[in-house]
């Protein structure tokens, strides 16, 4: 990469004159965070897509990651840290965000606040549409936006943003979160926001193929030829066990692949150097030769008897199977008046949290400290100890705020690389994933293929259900065992199914590992089950909601695994609460059907009311 000449620039940041020496093409976001320590400005994508980096430049909200600092001679920049001084509305806005629950993980909050101030300074009484337009460039993965829009409107009108429930006590009362103040001040510390002085930077060399053999060239010569690069680490540098995994008995993922990579994006080596050197880092010059190999990318190819095995100890490429059987399914189907059968598929889903994985590690004597965004500090500690070959008590995990995790930050990501490097180099080592790296290498929701069959009596009583689910668990175990084992327990939905059989399989392929994602496979099962019940109700000629109310579990009925809850089962009340809206919708649909516009296509049924858009495809009747 070309080294650019540095230029001296003067600008005003949060009311203070600053002079910076930087290459003119340096992103403003980098200058704010790295040079001026204003880490309230977040970086989610570095590409102008997420809006987390929004700041004011001469009063206009802009993405700091897209502004070259060379354009800013004499400009006035305001970040979230400067809003308190520069804007009279900010105090009200912060309070409104807290009261409305508009700052959840908080990673988008600075960008939202800056955009809201830009609007309210020009338009003190915006409409809802104007608020939505003004905030439209900032993405939030936690709130669903309603609370944020309400908070901005609330700040403008000086009314409570959202009505408080009349609970009179703590139950149902909206609470201001304990760590909320830090989020609306922009002072919360996320994974990329703090690092010790003198930290080295780590970059990972990843496979460009789903499956490949590889061979390194002369790594010593590579280090010697690249000034500022201190070391390259590979599998042979892992001091303990080159293996980790969130469920210990299934641990199978290497820190660095040995001989062969099992998914596109898998790490084979790490390069560590001084920040200036690593800013110029070009992975294409790294000495590695890849030999692409035929990859298994579908469940069907992976289950063929002649398929290559991903793991020695899993000869059929099956990670785990799940099973729940209750009653006599075949006999019940023989008695059923109506039977429906279908197959549903769902694909990979990326968690897409706004905060990419980030953190630093430092060796303290013979102990290791890791500060990173994580949802699971204790399993991190166990696995880091295994990787380094030291006692768990010698590992300290310091979790930062998590800018969205949704299950994926239960697994390790950058931590194994930075700990191996910091262990050997005895210097702090920092890593921040790029958005592409985050999407490429971290766990996803399991793609699924679920065949299911359900039968009922003519009067709408569910008799039996038969489920066969296959989950593409990717190259490594992660939370695959939990997903495959949990789905059979949930695939009947919250309904009475007296005869039930659910068999599931988690299958290894040469794809990115699938892991935890809100619900551990339950959404995939539910998408199939609820759509199947829609079809069953339709075939019975009964209302889809009434069919569910008729078959809903109650305190004394047994679940598909035979468990009787005894108390607290509220599904019937929930379904009954939908009745008025459901009937209203049915009337509207029927009026529409009989209008000149023709019949409504079948589609969003009760399943749609519950789950919004189901991203599944139906394969066959
Ligand atoms: S838009 Fe700048 S970091 Fe995403
Ligand atoms: S609160 Fe918006 S991304 Fe988490």
mmCIF file of C-alpha atoms in Angstrom, residues 193-363:
data_model
loop_
_atom_site.group_PDB
_atom_site.id
_atom_site.type_symbol
_atom_site.label_atom_id
_atom_site.label_comp_id
_atom_site.label_asym_id
_atom_site.label_seq_id
_atom_site.Cartn_x
_atom_site.Cartn_y
_atom_site.Cartn_z
ATOM 1 C CA UNK A 193 -12.777 1.796 22.486
ATOM 2 C CA UNK A 194 -9.853 1.152 24.807
ATOM 3 C CA UNK A 195 -6.353 -0.241 24.420
ATOM 4 C CA UNK A 196 -3.086 0.093 26.321
ATOM 5 C CA UNK A 197 -0.461 2.514 25.038
ATOM 6 C CA UNK A 198 2.042 0.716 22.835
ATOM 7 C CA UNK A 199 -0.407 -1.937 21.656
ATOM 8 C CA UNK A 200 0.522 -3.887 18.579
ATOM 9 C CA UNK A 201 -2.062 -4.571 15.878
ATOM 10 C CA UNK A 202 -2.991 -8.028 14.670
ATOM 11 C CA UNK A 203 -4.382 -9.044 11.293
ATOM 12 C CA UNK A 204 -5.473 -12.530 10.300
ATOM 13 C CA UNK A 205 -4.741 -14.457 7.101
ATOM 14 C CA UNK A 206 -7.943 -16.247 6.115
ATOM 15 C CA UNK A 207 -8.831 -18.889 3.586
ATOM 16 C CA UNK A 208 -10.324 -17.650 0.309
ATOM 17 C CA UNK A 209 -11.800 -21.135 -0.285
ATOM 18 C CA UNK A 210 -14.505 -23.256 1.343
ATOM 19 C CA UNK A 211 -11.984 -26.077 1.565
ATOM 20 C CA UNK A 212 -8.295 -25.988 0.745
ATOM 21 C CA UNK A 213 -4.914 -27.388 1.601
ATOM 22 C CA UNK A 214 -2.224 -24.796 2.176
ATOM 23 C CA UNK A 215 1.487 -24.373 2.527
ATOM 24 C CA UNK A 216 3.398 -21.446 3.917
ATOM 25 C CA UNK A 217 6.372 -19.887 2.212
ATOM 26 C CA UNK A 218 9.298 -18.414 4.145
ATOM 27 C CA UNK A 219 7.644 -16.704 7.128
ATOM 28 C CA UNK A 220 10.900 -15.483 8.631
ATOM 29 C CA UNK A 221 11.824 -13.784 5.368
ATOM 30 C CA UNK A 222 8.335 -12.231 5.282
ATOM 31 C CA UNK A 223 8.779 -10.735 8.750
ATOM 32 C CA UNK A 224 12.295 -9.546 7.923
ATOM 33 C CA UNK A 225 11.115 -7.890 4.705
ATOM 34 C CA UNK A 226 8.288 -5.955 6.340
ATOM 35 C CA UNK A 227 9.512 -3.230 8.591
ATOM 36 C CA UNK A 228 7.382 -2.797 11.696
ATOM 37 C CA UNK A 229 6.026 -6.372 11.516
ATOM 38 C CA UNK A 230 7.116 -8.240 14.647
ATOM 39 C CA UNK A 231 5.927 -11.781 14.102
ATOM 40 C CA UNK A 232 3.743 -14.252 12.283
ATOM 41 C CA UNK A 233 1.884 -16.880 14.298
ATOM 42 C CA UNK A 234 0.513 -20.185 13.032
ATOM 43 C CA UNK A 235 -0.839 -23.407 14.551
ATOM 44 C CA UNK A 236 2.584 -24.459 15.748
ATOM 45 C CA UNK A 237 2.831 -21.341 17.920
ATOM 46 C CA UNK A 238 -0.215 -22.170 20.024
ATOM 47 C CA UNK A 239 1.339 -22.876 23.430
ATOM 48 C CA UNK A 240 -1.463 -25.107 24.729
ATOM 49 C CA UNK A 241 -4.130 -26.898 22.743
ATOM 50 C CA UNK A 242 -4.949 -25.646 19.242
ATOM 51 C CA UNK A 243 -8.636 -26.152 19.903
ATOM 52 C CA UNK A 244 -11.605 -24.339 21.388
ATOM 53 C CA UNK A 245 -15.375 -24.569 21.434
ATOM 54 C CA UNK A 246 -18.090 -23.171 23.610
ATOM 55 C CA UNK A 247 -19.464 -26.605 24.576
ATOM 56 C CA UNK A 248 -16.366 -28.263 26.007
ATOM 57 C CA UNK A 249 -17.170 -31.877 25.085
ATOM 58 C CA UNK A 250 -17.689 -30.886 21.440
ATOM 59 C CA UNK A 251 -14.726 -28.459 21.164
ATOM 60 C CA UNK A 252 -13.249 -28.873 17.682
ATOM 61 C CA UNK A 253 -12.245 -25.491 16.266
ATOM 62 C CA UNK A 254 -8.535 -24.738 15.864
ATOM 63 C CA UNK A 255 -7.162 -21.280 16.559
ATOM 64 C CA UNK A 256 -5.259 -21.662 13.283
ATOM 65 C CA UNK A 257 -6.085 -24.402 10.773
ATOM 66 C CA UNK A 258 -3.526 -27.170 10.374
ATOM 67 C CA UNK A 259 -2.922 -28.517 6.843
ATOM 68 C CA UNK A 260 -6.478 -27.946 5.604
ATOM 69 C CA UNK A 261 -9.094 -25.219 6.029
ATOM 70 C CA UNK A 262 -12.710 -26.207 6.489
ATOM 71 C CA UNK A 263 -14.504 -22.968 5.612
ATOM 72 C CA UNK A 264 -13.973 -19.764 3.657
ATOM 73 C CA UNK A 265 -12.670 -17.242 6.153
ATOM 74 C CA UNK A 266 -10.948 -19.722 8.452
ATOM 75 C CA UNK A 267 -7.702 -18.406 9.948
ATOM 76 C CA UNK A 268 -4.341 -19.955 9.092
ATOM 77 C CA UNK A 269 -1.974 -17.305 10.448
ATOM 78 C CA UNK A 270 -1.788 -13.958 12.217
ATOM 79 C CA UNK A 271 0.546 -11.077 11.422
ATOM 80 C CA UNK A 272 1.396 -8.691 14.264
ATOM 81 C CA UNK A 273 3.119 -5.350 14.037
ATOM 82 C CA UNK A 274 3.265 -1.695 14.931
ATOM 83 C CA UNK A 275 0.112 0.300 14.110
ATOM 84 C CA UNK A 276 1.812 2.297 11.317
ATOM 85 C CA UNK A 277 3.109 -0.866 9.657
ATOM 86 C CA UNK A 278 -0.200 -2.687 9.970
ATOM 87 C CA UNK A 279 -2.068 0.280 8.483
ATOM 88 C CA UNK A 280 -0.218 -0.593 5.280
ATOM 89 C CA UNK A 281 -0.855 -4.329 5.657
ATOM 90 C CA UNK A 282 -1.629 -6.134 2.417
ATOM 91 C CA UNK A 283 -2.700 -9.763 2.957
ATOM 92 C CA UNK A 284 -2.113 -10.633 -0.706
ATOM 93 C CA UNK A 285 1.667 -10.394 -0.146
ATOM 94 C CA UNK A 286 1.590 -13.008 2.631
ATOM 95 C CA UNK A 287 3.478 -16.157 1.605
ATOM 96 C CA UNK A 288 0.859 -18.907 1.463
ATOM 97 C CA UNK A 289 -0.047 -21.254 -1.381
ATOM 98 C CA UNK A 290 -3.600 -22.567 -1.480
ATOM 99 C CA UNK A 291 -4.781 -25.739 -3.164
ATOM 100 C CA UNK A 292 -8.534 -25.683 -3.485
ATOM 101 C CA UNK A 293 -10.282 -28.965 -2.665
ATOM 102 C CA UNK A 294 -13.829 -30.136 -3.423
ATOM 103 C CA UNK A 295 -16.087 -28.767 -0.702
ATOM 104 C CA UNK A 296 -19.302 -30.027 0.850
ATOM 105 C CA UNK A 297 -21.633 -27.079 1.009
ATOM 106 C CA UNK A 298 -25.039 -28.749 1.309
ATOM 107 C CA UNK A 299 -26.596 -31.139 3.791
ATOM 108 C CA UNK A 300 -27.211 -33.704 1.045
ATOM 109 C CA UNK A 301 -23.632 -33.800 -0.223
ATOM 110 C CA UNK A 302 -22.270 -33.960 3.324
ATOM 111 C CA UNK A 303 -24.481 -36.955 4.184
ATOM 112 C CA UNK A 304 -23.434 -39.045 1.179
ATOM 113 C CA UNK A 305 -21.555 -42.152 2.338
ATOM 114 C CA UNK A 306 -18.603 -41.336 0.077
ATOM 115 C CA UNK A 307 -18.341 -37.711 1.291
ATOM 116 C CA UNK A 308 -14.988 -36.673 2.800
ATOM 117 C CA UNK A 309 -15.143 -36.436 6.600
ATOM 118 C CA UNK A 310 -14.657 -33.039 8.209
ATOM 119 C CA UNK A 311 -13.727 -34.502 11.598
ATOM 120 C CA UNK A 312 -12.111 -37.871 12.327
ATOM 121 C CA UNK A 313 -14.396 -38.576 15.265
ATOM 122 C CA UNK A 314 -17.614 -37.846 13.296
ATOM 123 C CA UNK A 315 -17.502 -40.452 10.526
ATOM 124 C CA UNK A 316 -20.879 -39.573 8.971
ATOM 125 C CA UNK A 317 -20.391 -35.773 9.172
ATOM 126 C CA UNK A 318 -23.120 -35.710 11.797
ATOM 127 C CA UNK A 319 -22.315 -33.544 14.795
ATOM 128 C CA UNK A 320 -25.246 -34.616 16.901
ATOM 129 C CA UNK A 321 -28.816 -35.893 16.707
ATOM 130 C CA UNK A 322 -31.855 -34.793 18.720
ATOM 131 C CA UNK A 323 -34.931 -36.883 19.485
ATOM 132 C CA UNK A 324 -38.229 -36.476 21.308
ATOM 133 C CA UNK A 325 -40.892 -39.172 20.920
ATOM 134 C CA UNK A 326 -44.204 -39.213 22.789
ATOM 135 C CA UNK A 327 -47.259 -41.469 22.232
ATOM 136 C CA UNK A 328 -47.864 -43.504 19.081
ATOM 137 C CA UNK A 329 -47.518 -41.322 15.998
ATOM 138 C CA UNK A 330 -48.360 -43.941 13.358
ATOM 139 C CA UNK A 331 -51.519 -45.080 15.132
ATOM 140 C CA UNK A 332 -52.636 -41.471 15.587
ATOM 141 C CA UNK A 333 -52.133 -40.648 11.898
ATOM 142 C CA UNK A 334 -54.220 -43.721 11.049
ATOM 143 C CA UNK A 335 -57.076 -42.226 13.082
ATOM 144 C CA UNK A 336 -56.698 -38.646 11.786
ATOM 145 C CA UNK A 337 -59.395 -37.236 9.515
ATOM 146 C CA UNK A 338 -57.090 -34.659 7.964
ATOM 147 C CA UNK A 339 -53.334 -34.808 7.406
ATOM 148 C CA UNK A 340 -50.996 -32.206 5.924
ATOM 149 C CA UNK A 341 -47.358 -32.580 5.088
ATOM 150 C CA UNK A 342 -44.724 -30.112 3.871
ATOM 151 C CA UNK A 343 -41.039 -29.284 3.754
ATOM 152 C CA UNK A 344 -39.588 -25.896 4.651
ATOM 153 C CA UNK A 345 -36.125 -24.452 4.234
ATOM 154 C CA UNK A 346 -34.477 -21.487 5.919
ATOM 155 C CA UNK A 347 -31.080 -20.023 5.139
ATOM 156 C CA UNK A 348 -28.075 -18.642 7.006
ATOM 157 C CA UNK A 349 -28.818 -15.433 8.885
ATOM 158 C CA UNK A 350 -26.102 -13.021 9.931
ATOM 159 C CA UNK A 351 -26.502 -11.402 13.356
ATOM 160 C CA UNK A 352 -25.404 -8.055 11.911
ATOM 161 C CA UNK A 353 -24.807 -6.375 15.236
ATOM 162 C CA UNK A 354 -23.479 -2.879 14.683
ATOM 163 C CA UNK A 355 -20.294 -3.471 16.700
ATOM 164 C CA UNK A 356 -17.731 -5.709 14.993
ATOM 165 C CA UNK A 357 -15.732 -7.992 17.302
ATOM 166 C CA UNK A 358 -12.838 -6.204 19.007
ATOM 167 C CA UNK A 359 -10.548 -6.264 21.995
ATOM 168 C CA UNK A 360 -7.004 -6.448 23.281
ATOM 169 C CA UNK A 361 -4.910 -8.939 25.240
ATOM 170 C CA UNK A 362 -1.907 -8.367 27.454
ATOM 171 C CA UNK A 363 0.391 -10.678 29.318
#
